[in-house]
Amino acid sequence: SQTIHQWPATLVQPVGSPLSLECTVEGTSNPNLYWYRQAAGRGLQLLFYSVGIGQISSEVPQNLSASRPQDRQFILSSKKLLLSDSGFYLCAWSVAAGGVETQYFGPGTRLLVL
Amino acid sequence: LAKTTQPISMDSYEGQEVNITCSHNNIATNDYITWYQQFPSQGPRFIIQGYKTKVTNEVASLFIPADRKSSTLSLPRVSLSDTAVYYCLVGDFYGAGSYQLTFGKGTKLSVIP
């Protein structure tokens, strides 16, 4: 069966510090991968998605970036965090079954920028 | 993408059936309807997905009328552990990549003992 891992689970960082969040998927090959952010009391906002190694598409301009160095690894980064970067970050992967795709989410990383 | 509208919150007693309706008047021919459940500080969990009529799995049922402009998620005999936020999503999930998912604020279901 497929599993998705995210770490760390919780992170407290000062403004201006760098960020690196990691997501890995097991049990599947060539998945589509996604990074979402959820601000407190709000819905999920798609940040990045990737359909293959080295292929990254950005949905929202920001000081965040994403990379996919391996097939099942997706990394979210920032060189300098802003207060507004605080939130709940979720990684997801998708698979197509019968032509229809379904996204499955990881446990998330809660980031607090102070 | 079709915009969705669902109630902000709902309350229900334990053991009752809960129906959450989602409106999606601009649904396109290729669009599917998907529901997710999210507990606090956890990632959304896939519940059910459908295109038309009725879909049932071990967790819930999804009712979609012929015009597909709305859908209803039905949770049978809810328990306290069903207290969560439920999201309705509509999109072209067929083959092209579901990266166009858009999550709204969802419906916060509170189950009362």
CSV table of C-alpha atoms in Angstrom, one decimal:
chain,number,residue,atom,x,y,z
A,1,SER,CA,0.0,0.0,0.0
A,2,GLN,CA,1.0,3.6,-0.5
A,3,THR,CA,2.1,5.9,2.3
A,4,ILE,CA,3.1,9.5,2.4
A,5,HIS,CA,5.4,11.0,5.0
A,6,GLN,CA,6.1,14.6,6.0
A,7,TRP,CA,8.5,16.1,8.4
A,8,PRO,CA,8.9,17.7,10.7
A,9,ALA,CA,5.4,17.6,12.2
A,10,THR,CA,5.9,21.0,13.9
A,11,LEU,CA,8.4,23.8,13.3
A,12,VAL,CA,8.9,27.2,14.9
A,13,GLN,CA,11.2,29.5,13.0
A,14,PRO,CA,12.3,33.1,13.3
A,15,VAL,CA,11.5,35.6,10.6
A,16,GLY,CA,14.2,35.7,8.0
A,17,SER,CA,15.4,32.2,8.6
A,18,PRO,CA,15.4,29.5,5.8
A,19,LEU,CA,12.9,26.7,5.5
A,20,SER,CA,13.0,23.1,4.2
A,21,LEU,CA,10.1,20.8,4.5
A,22,GLU,CA,10.3,17.3,3.1
A,23,CYS,CA,7.7,14.9,1.7
A,24,THR,CA,8.2,11.4,0.5
A,25,VAL,CA,5.8,8.8,-0.9
A,26,GLU,CA,6.2,5.1,-0.8
A,27,GLY,CA,4.5,2.3,-2.7
A,28,THR,CA,3.9,4.1,-6.0
A,29,SER,CA,5.9,5.3,-9.0
A,30,ASN,CA,5.8,8.6,-10.9
A,31,PRO,CA,3.1,10.1,-8.7
A,32,ASN,CA,1.9,13.7,-9.2
A,33,LEU,CA,2.9,15.6,-6.1
A,34,TYR,CA,1.5,18.7,-4.5
A,35,TRP,CA,2.2,21.3,-1.8
A,36,TYR,CA,-0.8,23.0,-0.1
A,37,ARG,CA,-1.0,25.6,2.7
A,38,GLN,CA,-3.9,26.0,5.0
A,39,ALA,CA,-4.1,29.2,7.1
A,40,ALA,CA,-6.0,29.0,10.4
A,41,GLY,CA,-9.7,28.6,9.8
A,42,ARG,CA,-9.4,28.7,6.0
A,43,GLY,CA,-9.5,26.2,3.1
A,44,LEU,CA,-6.4,24.8,1.4
A,45,GLN,CA,-4.4,26.8,-1.1
A,46,LEU,CA,-2.4,25.0,-3.7
A,47,LEU,CA,1.2,26.2,-3.8
A,48,PHE,CA,3.0,23.9,-6.2
A,49,TYR,CA,2.5,20.7,-8.1
A,50,SER,CA,4.8,18.4,-10.0
A,51,VAL,CA,4.1,15.8,-12.6
A,52,GLY,CA,7.7,14.4,-12.7
A,53,ILE,CA,11.3,14.8,-11.5
A,54,GLY,CA,12.5,18.4,-11.9
A,55,GLN,CA,9.1,19.5,-13.2
A,56,ILE,CA,7.5,22.1,-10.9
A,57,SER,CA,4.5,24.4,-11.5
A,58,SER,CA,3.7,27.3,-9.2
A,59,GLU,CA,0.2,28.4,-8.5
A,60,VAL,CA,0.8,31.4,-6.3
A,61,PRO,CA,3.7,33.9,-6.5
A,62,GLN,CA,5.5,33.9,-3.1
A,63,ASN,CA,8.9,33.6,-1.5
A,64,LEU,CA,8.5,29.8,-1.4
A,65,SER,CA,10.0,27.4,-3.9
A,66,ALA,CA,9.7,23.7,-4.5
A,67,SER,CA,11.9,21.0,-5.8
A,68,ARG,CA,11.6,17.3,-6.8
A,69,PRO,CA,15.1,15.8,-6.8
A,70,GLN,CA,13.7,12.2,-6.9
A,71,ASP,CA,10.6,10.6,-8.2
A,72,ARG,CA,9.0,10.2,-4.8
A,73,GLN,CA,10.5,13.2,-2.9
A,74,PHE,CA,9.1,16.7,-2.9
A,75,ILE,CA,10.7,19.6,-1.0
A,76,LEU,CA,9.3,23.0,0.0
A,77,SER,CA,11.9,25.7,0.7
A,78,SER,CA,12.3,29.3,1.5
A,79,LYS,CA,15.5,31.4,1.8
A,80,LYS,CA,13.9,33.9,4.1
A,81,LEU,CA,10.6,33.2,6.0
A,82,LEU,CA,8.0,35.9,6.5
A,83,LEU,CA,5.4,36.1,9.3
A,84,SER,CA,2.7,35.4,6.7
A,85,ASP,CA,4.3,32.0,5.9
A,86,SER,CA,2.9,30.6,9.1
A,87,GLY,CA,0.4,27.9,8.5
A,88,PHE,CA,-0.3,24.2,8.0
A,89,TYR,CA,1.6,22.8,5.1
A,90,LEU,CA,0.3,19.7,3.4
A,91,CYS,CA,1.9,17.4,0.8
A,92,ALA,CA,-0.3,15.2,-1.4
A,93,TRP,CA,0.1,12.7,-4.1
A,94,SER,CA,-2.3,11.5,-6.7
A,95,VAL,CA,-3.0,8.4,-8.7
A,96,ALA,CA,-5.3,7.8,-11.7
A,97,ALA,CA,-7.6,4.8,-11.4
A,98,GLY,CA,-10.0,4.2,-14.3
A,99,GLY,CA,-8.9,7.5,-15.7
A,100,VAL,CA,-10.0,9.5,-12.6
A,101,GLU,CA,-7.4,11.0,-10.3
A,102,THR,CA,-7.7,11.1,-6.5
A,103,GLN,CA,-5.4,13.1,-4.2
A,104,TYR,CA,-4.2,11.6,-0.9
A,105,PHE,CA,-2.7,13.9,1.8
A,106,GLY,CA,0.1,13.5,4.2
A,107,PRO,CA,-0.1,14.3,8.0
A,108,GLY,CA,1.1,17.9,7.5
A,109,THR,CA,3.6,20.3,9.0
A,110,ARG,CA,2.6,23.1,11.2
A,111,LEU,CA,4.9,26.1,10.8
A,112,LEU,CA,4.9,29.0,13.1
A,113,VAL,CA,7.1,32.0,12.1
A,114,LEU,CA,7.9,34.4,14.9
B,1,LEU,CA,-13.3,25.1,-12.3
B,2,ALA,CA,-16.8,24.9,-11.0
B,3,LYS,CA,-17.4,26.9,-7.8
B,4,THR,CA,-18.9,25.1,-4.9
B,5,THR,CA,-21.2,26.3,-2.1
B,6,GLN,CA,-21.8,24.4,1.1
B,7,PRO,CA,-23.1,25.3,4.5
B,8,ILE,CA,-20.5,26.7,6.9
B,9,SER,CA,-21.5,24.5,9.8
B,10,MET,CA,-24.0,21.7,10.8
B,11,ASP,CA,-24.9,20.1,14.1
B,12,SER,CA,-26.2,16.6,14.6
B,13,TYR,CA,-26.8,14.1,17.4
B,14,GLU,CA,-25.0,10.8,17.6
B,15,GLY,CA,-26.7,8.0,15.7
B,16,GLN,CA,-28.5,10.3,13.3
B,17,GLU,CA,-28.0,10.3,9.5
B,18,VAL,CA,-26.3,13.5,8.3
B,19,ASN,CA,-26.7,14.9,4.8
B,20,ILE,CA,-24.4,17.7,3.6
B,21,THR,CA,-25.4,19.3,0.4
B,22,CYS,CA,-23.0,21.1,-2.0
B,23,SER,CA,-24.1,23.3,-4.9
B,24,HIS,CA,-22.1,23.4,-8.1
B,25,ASN,CA,-24.3,25.1,-10.7
B,26,ASN,CA,-21.4,25.5,-13.2
B,27,ILE,CA,-20.3,21.9,-13.2
B,28,ALA,CA,-18.7,20.9,-16.6
B,29,THR,CA,-19.3,17.7,-18.5
B,30,ASN,CA,-15.9,16.3,-17.5
B,31,ASP,CA,-16.1,17.3,-13.9
B,32,TYR,CA,-16.2,14.8,-11.0
B,33,ILE,CA,-17.4,15.4,-7.5
B,34,THR,CA,-15.1,14.5,-4.6
B,35,TRP,CA,-15.6,14.8,-0.8
B,36,TYR,CA,-12.8,15.0,1.8
B,37,GLN,CA,-12.9,14.9,5.6
B,38,GLN,CA,-10.4,16.8,7.7
B,39,PHE,CA,-9.8,16.6,11.4
B,40,PRO,CA,-7.9,19.4,13.3
B,41,SER,CA,-4.2,19.3,12.6
B,42,GLN,CA,-4.5,16.5,10.1
B,43,GLY,CA,-4.4,16.2,6.3
B,44,PRO,CA,-7.7,15.8,4.5
B,45,ARG,CA,-8.9,12.3,4.0
B,46,PHE,CA,-10.6,11.1,0.8
B,47,ILE,CA,-14.1,9.9,1.5
B,48,ILE,CA,-15.9,9.4,-1.8
B,49,GLN,CA,-16.0,10.4,-5.4
B,50,GLY,CA,-18.7,10.2,-8.1
B,51,TYR,CA,-19.9,11.5,-11.5
B,52,LYS,CA,-23.7,10.8,-11.5
B,53,THR,CA,-26.5,9.0,-9.7
B,54,LYS,CA,-25.4,7.3,-6.5
B,55,VAL,CA,-22.1,6.0,-5.2
B,56,THR,CA,-21.7,4.1,-1.9
B,57,ASN,CA,-18.7,2.9,0.0
B,58,GLU,CA,-18.1,1.6,3.5
B,59,VAL,CA,-18.0,5.2,4.9
B,60,ALA,CA,-20.6,7.2,3.1
B,61,SER,CA,-23.0,7.6,0.2
B,62,LEU,CA,-23.0,10.3,-2.5
B,63,PHE,CA,-26.2,11.3,-4.2
B,64,ILE,CA,-26.0,13.3,-7.5
B,65,PRO,CA,-29.2,14.3,-9.3
B,66,ALA,CA,-29.5,14.1,-13.0
B,67,ASP,CA,-28.6,17.8,-13.6
B,68,ARG,CA,-25.5,17.4,-11.5
B,69,LYS,CA,-25.8,20.9,-10.2
B,70,SER,CA,-25.7,19.7,-6.6
B,71,SER,CA,-24.6,16.7,-4.6
B,72,THR,CA,-25.3,15.3,-1.2
B,73,LEU,CA,-22.9,13.5,1.1
B,74,SER,CA,-24.7,11.2,3.4
B,75,LEU,CA,-23.1,9.9,6.6
B,76,PRO,CA,-25.1,7.1,8.2
B,77,ARG,CA,-25.4,7.0,12.0
B,78,VAL,CA,-22.8,9.5,12.9
B,79,SER,CA,-20.6,9.2,16.0
B,80,LEU,CA,-18.6,11.8,17.9
B,81,SER,CA,-15.5,10.8,15.9
B,82,ASP,CA,-17.2,12.1,12.7
B,83,THR,CA,-16.9,15.7,14.0
B,84,ALA,CA,-14.7,17.3,11.3
B,85,VAL,CA,-14.7,19.6,8.4
B,86,TYR,CA,-16.1,18.2,5.1
B,87,TYR,CA,-15.0,19.6,1.8
B,88,CYS,CA,-16.8,19.3,-1.5
B,89,LEU,CA,-14.6,19.6,-4.6
B,90,VAL,CA,-15.6,19.6,-8.3
B,91,GLY,CA,-13.1,19.3,-11.0
B,92,ASP,CA,-11.9,17.6,-14.2
B,93,PHE,CA,-10.1,14.7,-12.5
B,94,TYR,CA,-10.2,12.6,-15.6
B,95,GLY,CA,-6.7,11.9,-16.9
B,96,ALA,CA,-5.5,15.5,-17.1
B,97,GLY,CA,-4.1,15.7,-13.6
B,98,SER,CA,-6.1,16.8,-10.6
B,99,TYR,CA,-3.7,19.6,-9.7
B,100,GLN,CA,-6.5,22.0,-10.3
B,101,LEU,CA,-8.2,21.1,-7.0
B,102,THR,CA,-9.6,24.0,-5.1
B,103,PHE,CA,-10.6,23.7,-1.5
B,104,GLY,CA,-13.1,26.1,0.0
B,105,LYS,CA,-13.8,26.5,3.7
B,106,GLY,CA,-15.9,23.3,3.9
B,107,THR,CA,-18.7,22.4,6.3
B,108,LYS,CA,-17.8,22.0,9.9
B,109,LEU,CA,-19.9,19.1,11.3
B,110,SER,CA,-20.3,18.9,15.0
B,111,VAL,CA,-21.7,15.7,16.4
B,112,ILE,CA,-23.4,16.1,19.8
B,113,PRO,CA,-23.7,13.3,22.3
